[in-house]
Coordinates of C-alpha atoms and ligand atoms in Angstrom, one line a residue:
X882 CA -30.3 38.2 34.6
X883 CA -30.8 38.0 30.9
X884 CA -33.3 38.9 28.6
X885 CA -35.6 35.8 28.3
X886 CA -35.7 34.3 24.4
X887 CA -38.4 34.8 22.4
X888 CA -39.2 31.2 22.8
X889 CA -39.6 31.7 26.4
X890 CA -42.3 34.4 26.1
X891 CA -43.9 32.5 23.6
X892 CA -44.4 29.5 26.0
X893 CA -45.3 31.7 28.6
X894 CA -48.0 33.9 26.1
X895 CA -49.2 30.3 25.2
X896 CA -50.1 29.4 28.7
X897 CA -52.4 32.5 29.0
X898 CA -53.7 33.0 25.1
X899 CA -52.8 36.2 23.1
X900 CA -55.8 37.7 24.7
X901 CA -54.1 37.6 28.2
X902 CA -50.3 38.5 27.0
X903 CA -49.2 42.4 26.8
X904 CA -46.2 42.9 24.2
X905 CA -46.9 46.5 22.8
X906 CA -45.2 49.1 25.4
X907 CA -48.5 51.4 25.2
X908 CA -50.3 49.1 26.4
X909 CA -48.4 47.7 29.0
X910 CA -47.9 51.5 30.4
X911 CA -50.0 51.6 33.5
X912 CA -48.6 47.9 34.9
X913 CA -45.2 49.5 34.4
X914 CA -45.8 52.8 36.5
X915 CA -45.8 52.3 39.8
X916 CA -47.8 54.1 42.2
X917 CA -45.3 57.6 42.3
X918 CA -44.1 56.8 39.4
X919 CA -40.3 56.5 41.1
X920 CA -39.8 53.3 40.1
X921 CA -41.2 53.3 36.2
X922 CA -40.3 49.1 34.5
X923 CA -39.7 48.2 31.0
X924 CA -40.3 44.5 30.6
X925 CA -40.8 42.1 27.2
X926 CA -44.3 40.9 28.3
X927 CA -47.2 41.1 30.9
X928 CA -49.0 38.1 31.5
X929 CA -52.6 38.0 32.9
X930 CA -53.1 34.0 33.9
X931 CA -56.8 33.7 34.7
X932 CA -56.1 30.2 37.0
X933 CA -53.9 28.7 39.7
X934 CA -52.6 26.6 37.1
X935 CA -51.7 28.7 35.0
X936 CA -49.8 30.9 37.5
X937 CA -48.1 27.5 38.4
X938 CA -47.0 26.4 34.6
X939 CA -45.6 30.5 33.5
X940 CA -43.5 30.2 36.9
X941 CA -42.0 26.7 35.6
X942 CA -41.2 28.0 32.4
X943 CA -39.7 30.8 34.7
X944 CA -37.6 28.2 36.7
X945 CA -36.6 26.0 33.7
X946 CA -35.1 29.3 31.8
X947 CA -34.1 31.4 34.5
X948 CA -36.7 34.3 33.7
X949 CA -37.4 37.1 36.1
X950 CA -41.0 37.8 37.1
X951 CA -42.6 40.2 39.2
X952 CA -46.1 40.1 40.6
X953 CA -48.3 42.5 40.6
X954 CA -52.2 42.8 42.2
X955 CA -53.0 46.2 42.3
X956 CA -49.8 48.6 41.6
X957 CA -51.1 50.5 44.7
X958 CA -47.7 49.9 46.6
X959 CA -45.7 52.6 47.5
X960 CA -42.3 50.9 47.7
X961 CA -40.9 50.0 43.9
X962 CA -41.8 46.5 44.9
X963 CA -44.6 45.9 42.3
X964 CA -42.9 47.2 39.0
X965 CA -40.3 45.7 36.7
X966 CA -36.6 46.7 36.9
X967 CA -36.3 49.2 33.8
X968 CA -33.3 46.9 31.9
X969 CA -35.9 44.7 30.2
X970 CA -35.0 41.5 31.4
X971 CA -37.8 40.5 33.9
X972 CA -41.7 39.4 33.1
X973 CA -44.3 41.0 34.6
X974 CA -46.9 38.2 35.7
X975 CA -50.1 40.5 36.7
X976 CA -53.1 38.6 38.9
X977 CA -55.5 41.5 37.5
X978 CA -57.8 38.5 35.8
X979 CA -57.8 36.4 39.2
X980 CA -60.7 38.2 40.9
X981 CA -63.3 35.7 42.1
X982 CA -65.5 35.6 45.4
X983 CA -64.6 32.0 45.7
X984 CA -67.0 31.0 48.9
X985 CA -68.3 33.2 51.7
X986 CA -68.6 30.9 54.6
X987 CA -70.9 33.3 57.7
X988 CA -70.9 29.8 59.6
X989 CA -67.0 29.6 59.9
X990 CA -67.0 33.4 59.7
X991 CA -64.3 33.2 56.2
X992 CA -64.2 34.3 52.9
X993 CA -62.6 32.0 50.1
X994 CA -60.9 34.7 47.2
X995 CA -58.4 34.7 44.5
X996 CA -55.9 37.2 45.1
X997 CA -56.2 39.6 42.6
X998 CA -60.1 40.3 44.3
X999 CA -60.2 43.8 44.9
X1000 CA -60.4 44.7 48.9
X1001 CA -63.4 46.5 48.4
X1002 CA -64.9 44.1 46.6
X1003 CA -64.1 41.6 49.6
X1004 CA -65.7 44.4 52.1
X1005 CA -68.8 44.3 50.0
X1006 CA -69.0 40.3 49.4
X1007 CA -68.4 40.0 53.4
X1008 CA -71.6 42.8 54.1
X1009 CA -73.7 40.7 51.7
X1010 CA -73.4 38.2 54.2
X1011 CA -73.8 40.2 57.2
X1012 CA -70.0 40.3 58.0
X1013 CA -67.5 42.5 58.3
X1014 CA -63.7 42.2 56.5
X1015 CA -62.3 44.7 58.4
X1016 CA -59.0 45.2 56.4
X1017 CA -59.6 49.0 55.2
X1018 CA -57.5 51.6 53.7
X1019 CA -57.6 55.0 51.2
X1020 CA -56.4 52.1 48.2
X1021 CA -59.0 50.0 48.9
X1022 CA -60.9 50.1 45.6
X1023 CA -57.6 49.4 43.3
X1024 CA -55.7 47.2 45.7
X1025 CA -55.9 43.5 45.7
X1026 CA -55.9 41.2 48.3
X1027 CA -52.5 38.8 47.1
X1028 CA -50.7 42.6 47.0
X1029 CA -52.5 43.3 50.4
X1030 CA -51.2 40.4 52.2
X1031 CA -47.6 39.9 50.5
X1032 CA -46.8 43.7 52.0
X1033 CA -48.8 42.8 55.4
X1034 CA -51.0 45.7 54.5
X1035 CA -52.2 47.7 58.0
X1036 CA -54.3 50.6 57.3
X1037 CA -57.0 52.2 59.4
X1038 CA -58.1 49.2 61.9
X1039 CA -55.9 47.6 62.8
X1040 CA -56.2 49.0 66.4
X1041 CA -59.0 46.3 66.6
X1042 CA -58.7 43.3 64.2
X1043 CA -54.9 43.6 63.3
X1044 CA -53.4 43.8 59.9
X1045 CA -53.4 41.7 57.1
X1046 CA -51.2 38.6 58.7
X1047 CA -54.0 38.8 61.7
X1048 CA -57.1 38.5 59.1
X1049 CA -55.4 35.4 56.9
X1050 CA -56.2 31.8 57.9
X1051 CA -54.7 30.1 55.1
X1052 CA -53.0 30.3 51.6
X1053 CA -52.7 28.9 48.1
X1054 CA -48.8 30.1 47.1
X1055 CA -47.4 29.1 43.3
X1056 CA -43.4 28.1 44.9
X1057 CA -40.4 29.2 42.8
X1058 CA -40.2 26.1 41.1
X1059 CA -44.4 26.1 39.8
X1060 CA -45.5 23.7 42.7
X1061 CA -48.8 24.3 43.8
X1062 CA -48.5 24.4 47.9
X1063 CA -52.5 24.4 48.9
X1064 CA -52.9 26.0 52.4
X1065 CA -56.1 26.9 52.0
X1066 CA -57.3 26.0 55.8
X1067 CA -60.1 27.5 57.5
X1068 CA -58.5 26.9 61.1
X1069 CA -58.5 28.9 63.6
X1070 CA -55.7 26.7 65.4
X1071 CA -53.4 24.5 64.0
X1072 CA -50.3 23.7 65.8
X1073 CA -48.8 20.8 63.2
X1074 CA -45.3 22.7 62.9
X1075 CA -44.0 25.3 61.1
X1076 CA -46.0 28.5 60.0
X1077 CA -45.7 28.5 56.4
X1078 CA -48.3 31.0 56.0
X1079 CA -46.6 33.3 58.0
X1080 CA -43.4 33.1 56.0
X1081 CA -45.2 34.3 52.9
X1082 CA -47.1 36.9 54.3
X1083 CA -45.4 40.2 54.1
X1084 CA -43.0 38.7 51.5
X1085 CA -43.7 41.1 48.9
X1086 CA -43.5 38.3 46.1
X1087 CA -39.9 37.4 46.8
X1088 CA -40.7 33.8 47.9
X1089 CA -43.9 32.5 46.1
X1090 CA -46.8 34.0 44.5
X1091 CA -50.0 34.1 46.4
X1092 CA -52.7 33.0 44.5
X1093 CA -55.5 32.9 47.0
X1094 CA -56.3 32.9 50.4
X1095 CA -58.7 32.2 53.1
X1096 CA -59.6 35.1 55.1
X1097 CA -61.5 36.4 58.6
X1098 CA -64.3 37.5 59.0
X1099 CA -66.1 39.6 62.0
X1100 CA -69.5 40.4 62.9
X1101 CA -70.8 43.7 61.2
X1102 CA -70.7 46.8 63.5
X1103 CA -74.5 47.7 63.8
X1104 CA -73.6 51.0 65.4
X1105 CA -70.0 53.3 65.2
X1106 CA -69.8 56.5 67.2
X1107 CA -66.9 58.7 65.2
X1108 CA -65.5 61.9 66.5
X1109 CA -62.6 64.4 65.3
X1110 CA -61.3 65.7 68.5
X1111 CA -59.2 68.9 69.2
X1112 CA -56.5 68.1 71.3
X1113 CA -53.4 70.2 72.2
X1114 CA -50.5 67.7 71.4
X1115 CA -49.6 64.2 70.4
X1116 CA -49.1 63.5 74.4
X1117 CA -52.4 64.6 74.7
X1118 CA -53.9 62.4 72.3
X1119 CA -51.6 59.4 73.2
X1120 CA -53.3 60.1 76.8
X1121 CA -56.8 60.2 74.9
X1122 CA -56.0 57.0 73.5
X1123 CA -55.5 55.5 76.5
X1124 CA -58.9 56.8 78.1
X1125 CA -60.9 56.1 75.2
X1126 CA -59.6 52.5 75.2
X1127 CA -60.7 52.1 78.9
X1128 CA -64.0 54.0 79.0
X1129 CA -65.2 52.5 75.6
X1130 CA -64.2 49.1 77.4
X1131 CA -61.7 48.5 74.0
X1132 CA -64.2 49.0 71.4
X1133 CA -62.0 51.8 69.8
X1134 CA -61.7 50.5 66.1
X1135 CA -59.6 53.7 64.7
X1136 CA -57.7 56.2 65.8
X1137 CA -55.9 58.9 63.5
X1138 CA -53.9 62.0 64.5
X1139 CA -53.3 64.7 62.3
X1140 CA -51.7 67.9 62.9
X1141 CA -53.1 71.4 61.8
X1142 CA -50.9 71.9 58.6
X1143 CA -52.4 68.5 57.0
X1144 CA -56.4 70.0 57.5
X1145 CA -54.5 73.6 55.9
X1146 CA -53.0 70.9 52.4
X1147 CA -56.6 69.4 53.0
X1148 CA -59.1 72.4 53.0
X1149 CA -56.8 74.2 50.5
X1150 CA -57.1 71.6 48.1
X1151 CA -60.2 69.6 48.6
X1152 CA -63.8 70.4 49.5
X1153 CA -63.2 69.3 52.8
X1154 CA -63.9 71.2 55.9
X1155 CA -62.4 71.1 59.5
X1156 CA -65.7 69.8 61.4
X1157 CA -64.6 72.1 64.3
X1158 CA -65.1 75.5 64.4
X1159 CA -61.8 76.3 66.1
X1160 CA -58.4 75.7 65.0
X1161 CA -56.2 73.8 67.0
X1162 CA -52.2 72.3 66.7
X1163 CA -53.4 68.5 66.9
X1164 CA -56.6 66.8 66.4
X1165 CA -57.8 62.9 66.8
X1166 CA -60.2 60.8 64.3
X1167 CA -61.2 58.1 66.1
X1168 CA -63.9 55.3 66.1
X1169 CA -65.7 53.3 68.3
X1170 CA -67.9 50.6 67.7
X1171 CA -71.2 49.5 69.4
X1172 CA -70.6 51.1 72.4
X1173 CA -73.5 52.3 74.7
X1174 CA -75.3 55.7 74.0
X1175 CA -73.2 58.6 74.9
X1176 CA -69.7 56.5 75.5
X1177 CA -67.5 59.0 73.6
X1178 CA -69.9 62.0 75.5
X1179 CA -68.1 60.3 78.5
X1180 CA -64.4 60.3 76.8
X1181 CA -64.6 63.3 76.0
X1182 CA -65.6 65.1 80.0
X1183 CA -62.4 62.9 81.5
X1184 CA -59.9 64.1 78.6
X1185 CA -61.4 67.9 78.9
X1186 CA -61.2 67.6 83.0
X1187 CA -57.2 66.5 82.2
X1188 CA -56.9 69.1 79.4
X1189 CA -56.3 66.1 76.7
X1190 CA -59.0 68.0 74.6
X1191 CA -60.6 71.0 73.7
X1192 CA -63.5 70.7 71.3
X1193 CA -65.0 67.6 69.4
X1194 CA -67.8 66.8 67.3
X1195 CA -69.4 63.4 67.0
X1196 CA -70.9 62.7 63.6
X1197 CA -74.6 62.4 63.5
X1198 CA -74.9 60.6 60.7
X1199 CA -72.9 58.2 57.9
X1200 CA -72.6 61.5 55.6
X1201 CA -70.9 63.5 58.6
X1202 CA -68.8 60.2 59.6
X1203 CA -67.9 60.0 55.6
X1204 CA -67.0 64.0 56.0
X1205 CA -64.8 63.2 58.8
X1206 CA -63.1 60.0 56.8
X1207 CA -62.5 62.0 53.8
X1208 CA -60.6 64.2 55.6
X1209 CA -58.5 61.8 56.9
X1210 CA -57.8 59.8 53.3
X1211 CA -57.2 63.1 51.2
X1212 CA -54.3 63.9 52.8
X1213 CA -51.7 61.8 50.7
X1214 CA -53.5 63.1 47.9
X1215 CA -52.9 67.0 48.7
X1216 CA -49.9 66.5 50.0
X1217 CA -48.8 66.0 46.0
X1218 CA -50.5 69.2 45.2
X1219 CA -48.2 71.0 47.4
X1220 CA -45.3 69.7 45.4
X1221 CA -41.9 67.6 46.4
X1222 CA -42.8 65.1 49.2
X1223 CA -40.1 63.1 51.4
X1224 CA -42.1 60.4 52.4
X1225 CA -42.2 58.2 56.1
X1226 CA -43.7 55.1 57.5
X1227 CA -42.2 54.9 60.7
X1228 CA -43.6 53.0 64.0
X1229 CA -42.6 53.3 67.5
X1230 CA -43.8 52.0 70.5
X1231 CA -47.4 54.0 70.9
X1232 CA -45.8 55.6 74.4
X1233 CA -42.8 57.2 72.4
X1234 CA -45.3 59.2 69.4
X1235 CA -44.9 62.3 71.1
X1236 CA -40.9 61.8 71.6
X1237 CA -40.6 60.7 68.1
X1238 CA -42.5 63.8 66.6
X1239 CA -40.8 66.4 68.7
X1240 CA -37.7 65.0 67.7
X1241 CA -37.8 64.4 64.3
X1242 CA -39.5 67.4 63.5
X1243 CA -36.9 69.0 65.3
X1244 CA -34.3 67.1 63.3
X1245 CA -35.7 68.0 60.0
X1246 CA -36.2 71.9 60.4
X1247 CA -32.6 72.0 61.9
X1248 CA -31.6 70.1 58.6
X1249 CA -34.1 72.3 56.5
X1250 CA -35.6 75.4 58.3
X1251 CA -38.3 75.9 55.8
X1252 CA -39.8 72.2 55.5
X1253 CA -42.8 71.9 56.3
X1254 CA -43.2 68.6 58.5
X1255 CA -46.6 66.8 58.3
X1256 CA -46.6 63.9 60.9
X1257 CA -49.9 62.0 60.6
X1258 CA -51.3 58.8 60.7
X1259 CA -52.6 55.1 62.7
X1260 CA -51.5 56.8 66.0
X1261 CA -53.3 54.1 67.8
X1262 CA -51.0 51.4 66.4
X1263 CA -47.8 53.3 67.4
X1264 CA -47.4 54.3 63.2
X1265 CA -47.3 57.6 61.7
X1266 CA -46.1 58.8 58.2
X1267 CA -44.1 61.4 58.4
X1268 CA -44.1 62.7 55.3
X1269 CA -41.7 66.3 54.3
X1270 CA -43.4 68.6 51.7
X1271 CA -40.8 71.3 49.9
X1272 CA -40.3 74.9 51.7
X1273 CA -43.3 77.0 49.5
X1274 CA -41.7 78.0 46.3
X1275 CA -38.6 75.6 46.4
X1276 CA -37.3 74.0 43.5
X1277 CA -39.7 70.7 43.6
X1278 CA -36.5 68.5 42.1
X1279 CA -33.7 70.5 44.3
X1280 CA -36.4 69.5 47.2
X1281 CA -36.4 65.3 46.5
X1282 CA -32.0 65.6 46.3
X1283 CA -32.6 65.7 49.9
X1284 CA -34.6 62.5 50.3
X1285 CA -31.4 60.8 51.7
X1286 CA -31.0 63.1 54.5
X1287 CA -34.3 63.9 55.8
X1288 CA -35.0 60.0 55.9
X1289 CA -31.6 59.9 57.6
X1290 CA -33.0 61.7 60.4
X1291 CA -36.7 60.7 60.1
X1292 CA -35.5 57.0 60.2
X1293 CA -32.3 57.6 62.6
X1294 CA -35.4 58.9 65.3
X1295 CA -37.7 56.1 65.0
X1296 CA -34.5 53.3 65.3
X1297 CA -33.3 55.4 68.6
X1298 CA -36.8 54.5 69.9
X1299 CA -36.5 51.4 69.2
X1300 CA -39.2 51.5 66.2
X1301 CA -39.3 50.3 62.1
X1302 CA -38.7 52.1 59.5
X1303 CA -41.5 50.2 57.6
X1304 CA -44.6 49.8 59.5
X1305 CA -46.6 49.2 56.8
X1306 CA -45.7 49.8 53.3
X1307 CA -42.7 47.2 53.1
X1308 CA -39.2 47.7 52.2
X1309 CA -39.6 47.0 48.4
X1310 CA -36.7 48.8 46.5
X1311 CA -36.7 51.8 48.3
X1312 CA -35.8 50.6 51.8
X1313 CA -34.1 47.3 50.6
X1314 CA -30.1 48.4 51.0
X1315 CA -31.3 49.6 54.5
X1316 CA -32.0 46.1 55.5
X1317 CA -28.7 45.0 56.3
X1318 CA -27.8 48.5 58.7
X1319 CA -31.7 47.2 60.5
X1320 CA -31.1 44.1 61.1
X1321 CA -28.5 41.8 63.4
X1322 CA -26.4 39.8 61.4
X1323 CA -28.2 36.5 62.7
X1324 CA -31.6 38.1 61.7
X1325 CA -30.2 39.2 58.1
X1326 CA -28.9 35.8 57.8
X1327 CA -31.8 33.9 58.2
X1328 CA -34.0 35.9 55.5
X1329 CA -31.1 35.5 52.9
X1330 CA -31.1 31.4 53.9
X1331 CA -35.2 31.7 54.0
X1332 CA -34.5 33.1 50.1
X1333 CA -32.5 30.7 48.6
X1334 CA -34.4 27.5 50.3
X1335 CA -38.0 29.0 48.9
X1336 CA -36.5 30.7 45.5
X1337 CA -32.7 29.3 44.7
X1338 CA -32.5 30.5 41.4
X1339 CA -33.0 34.3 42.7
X1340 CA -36.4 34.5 40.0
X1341 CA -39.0 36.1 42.3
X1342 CA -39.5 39.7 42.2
X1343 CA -35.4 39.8 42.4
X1344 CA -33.6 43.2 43.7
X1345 CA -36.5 43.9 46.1
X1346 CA -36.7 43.3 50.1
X1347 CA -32.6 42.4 50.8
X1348 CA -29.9 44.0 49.1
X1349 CA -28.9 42.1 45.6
Ligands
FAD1122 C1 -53.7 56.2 48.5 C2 -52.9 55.0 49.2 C3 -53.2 54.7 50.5 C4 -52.5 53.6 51.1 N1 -52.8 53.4 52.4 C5 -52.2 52.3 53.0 C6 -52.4 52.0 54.4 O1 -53.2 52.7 55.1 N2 -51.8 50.9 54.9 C7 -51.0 50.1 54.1 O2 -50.5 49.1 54.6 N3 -50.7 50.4 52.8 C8 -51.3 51.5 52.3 N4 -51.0 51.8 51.0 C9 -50.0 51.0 50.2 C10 -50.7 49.9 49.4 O3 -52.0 50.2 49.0 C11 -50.7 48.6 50.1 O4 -49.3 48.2 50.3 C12 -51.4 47.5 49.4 O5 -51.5 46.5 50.3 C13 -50.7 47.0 48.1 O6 -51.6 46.2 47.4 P1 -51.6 46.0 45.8 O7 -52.6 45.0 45.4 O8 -51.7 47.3 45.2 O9 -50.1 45.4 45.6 P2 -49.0 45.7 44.5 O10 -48.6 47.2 44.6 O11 -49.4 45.2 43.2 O12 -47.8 44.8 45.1 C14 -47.2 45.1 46.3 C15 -46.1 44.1 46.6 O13 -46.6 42.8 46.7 C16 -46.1 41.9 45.7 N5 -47.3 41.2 45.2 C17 -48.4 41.6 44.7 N6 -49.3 40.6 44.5 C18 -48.7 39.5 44.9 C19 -49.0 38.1 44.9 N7 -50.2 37.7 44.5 N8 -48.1 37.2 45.4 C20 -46.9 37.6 45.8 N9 -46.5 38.9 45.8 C21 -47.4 39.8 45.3 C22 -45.6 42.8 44.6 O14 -44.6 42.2 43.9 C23 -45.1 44.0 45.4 O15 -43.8 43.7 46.0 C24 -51.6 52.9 50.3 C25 -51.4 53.1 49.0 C26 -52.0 54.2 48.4 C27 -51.8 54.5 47.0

């Protein structure tokens, strides 16, 4: 693509004002870093529409003149998906200024929102109302709900409500060409053909641009019993999983596994404290909601009587339960403290976690002896990040030369058991040349025929999801 003419960004800053256009490369800085800053952008203009319509009239100019744009919500992703390529030649189009609360409906159990709302902000609006938007992870006060659903974010419950396709009843998508396509439908059912929804969801902006949606909501929780467990081994906590499911009659809302070495990173770094007075290899956050008086007291004698558990502590109040959360959503953070990271989002079918981990741990320190493997994560939904932190006192940028390799093997594991190498983060431009060795020619097929019929002149968010 070429550099759009200065006519073109002038159209474009005209549609939003002066106010609402970024030219000056200081100022544009933090929508041109993404997250780990791997994937830094250099673009001509940011544009911060404040409508629908104007979304709608910067993508026709787009169309008529061939101009690349990328969306961005929150620039929480941690794929390359969000940011500009680095040659100057695509706009970044930014839903920053699209934040409104557009209805909260308790009667139909929905909330109305323009995507660039802030998830936290929809948690709060939902509580207002005495409802719960259960979509919940550590990015939740930067990310934005059009970035949440156009990566299919999961996060933390999904064991109970799903992930972001699961919470979305309908959409409001700007189409490559600046059509409006209004999908904003409260139904729950609604056979009448295909699924567009669906087909946007989990796009990462490489068919349309989400410009609002219409969401789920569930009745609020009034009670959650949370305990950090002490188990020996991922089978062990995979068996857990399956007795706290049946005793708690499926009203397990979470459940996190994290080895030893991640509460080490955690208490070394943070003010954070292992609840448990004893050390152990493995231990188990999980949740359950409004279950009967002394439920997980009952988990926790069956997994002890079949040694799935040693030791466990049930919060005894929403400070303790916050202890135990923080634990949990520190890790990513102290895992950069500890210098170079190889990151993973794998899944595998939940009955494999233990396979996967013994093997690709085993993969990685026969590659690497001195790696220190940290495999952690939404065990309950079969997905774990394993992420690779540097041997101590290796060269951090000798380290990330290897990033090829150990995701060779960390991938190569989760494929053998028949899992994804994306469970939740997308494939962006990090994963993107991996499509074609993922998929069956017939399924690569139809998503580069699903990308010319939505976007035919190649203009949204190109060079991300397939392989240019
Ligand atoms: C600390 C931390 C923890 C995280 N934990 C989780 C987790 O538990 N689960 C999880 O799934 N993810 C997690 N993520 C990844 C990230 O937060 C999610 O992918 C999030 O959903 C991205 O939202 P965003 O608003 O930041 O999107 P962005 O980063 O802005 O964009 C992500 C992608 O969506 C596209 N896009 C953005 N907005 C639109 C739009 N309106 N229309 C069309 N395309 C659009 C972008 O082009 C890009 O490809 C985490 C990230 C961080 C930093």
């Amino acid at each position: 693509m070429t550099k759009p003419s200065k006519d073109t960004l002038s159209r474009m800053i005209a549609v939003v004002g002066e106010r609402n256009a970024i030219t000056d490369a200081a100022d544009m800085a933090r929508y041109m870093k993404d997250w780990r800053n791997h994937y830094p952008g250099v673009s001509p203009l940011v544009v911060r529409p404040g409508s629908t319509e104007e979304v709608s009239r910067i993508v026709a100019i787009a169309h008529d003149t061939g101009t690349a744009i990328v969306p961005q919500s929150g620039n929480t992703g941690l794929v390359g998906g969000s940011t500009t390529s680095a040659d100057g030649t695509q706009v970044l189009l930014s839903l920053d200024r699209m934040q409104r609360i557009i209805e909260v409906d308790a009667t139909d159990y929905t909330i109305t929102v323009e995507a660039g709302a802030i998830l936290q902000n929809i948690q709060q609006a939902a509580e207002q109302a005495d409802r719960l938007f259960p979509l919940s992870l550590a990015a939740q006060g930067m990310c934005r709900i059009g970035g949440n659903l156009s990566t299919n974010a999961g996060g933390l419950n999904v064991l109970a409500y799903g992930s972001a396709r699961d919470l979305c009843l309908g959409l409001e998508v700007v189409l490559s060409d600046g059509r409006i396509w209004n999908g904003l439908r409260k139904l729950r059912k609604d056979n009448t053909g295909y699924d567009l929804r669906d087909i946007f969801i989990g796009s990462e902006g490489t068919l349309g641009i989400i410009t609002a949606a219409v969401l789920k909501l569930f009745p609020r929780p009034r009670a959650y019993e949370t305990a950090f467990v002490a188990v020996p081994s991922p089978q062990a906590a995979v068996d857990l999983l399956a007795i706290t499911k049946d005793l708690s009659g499926n009203r397990a809302v979470a459940f996190e596994l994290m080895p030893q070495i991640c509460l080490d990173f955690t208490e070394k770094h943070t003010a954070c404290r292992n609840p448990l007075a004893t050390r152990s290899p493995w231990y188990v956050l999980t949740e359950l909601a409004d279950t009967p008086n002394g439920t997980f007291e009952r988990i926790f004698e069956a997994a002890v009587e079949r040694k799935l558990a040693s030791d466990a502590v049930i919060a005894q109040s929403e400070a303790q339960r916050q202890a135990m959360w923080d634990i949990r959503e520190q890790m990513p953070d102290t895992q950069r403290l500890e210098g170079g990271s190889i990151k993973g989002d794998i899944s595998v079918p939940v009955s494999r976690i233990a396979q996967y981990i013994e093997e690709a741990t085993r993969g990685v320190l026969d590659y690497m002896p001195a790696a220190r493997v940290l495999a952690f994560g939404h065990m309950g939904d079969g997905n774990l990040h394993v992420n690779v932190s540097q041997p101590v006192g290796a060269i951090e940028e000798e380290f990330l030369g290897h990033w090829d390799a150990i995701t060779a093997i960390t991938h190569g594991v989760a494929l053998k058991l028949q899992g994804s190498i994306s469970a939740e983060h997308g494939m962006g431009r990090m994963k993107r040349d991996k499509m074609r060795a993922i998929k069956s020619p017939v399924e690569f097929e139809m998503m580069r025929n699903l990308k010319r019929l939505f976007d035919p002149k190649g203009i949204l968010n190109p060079g991300k999801v397939l392989p240019e």
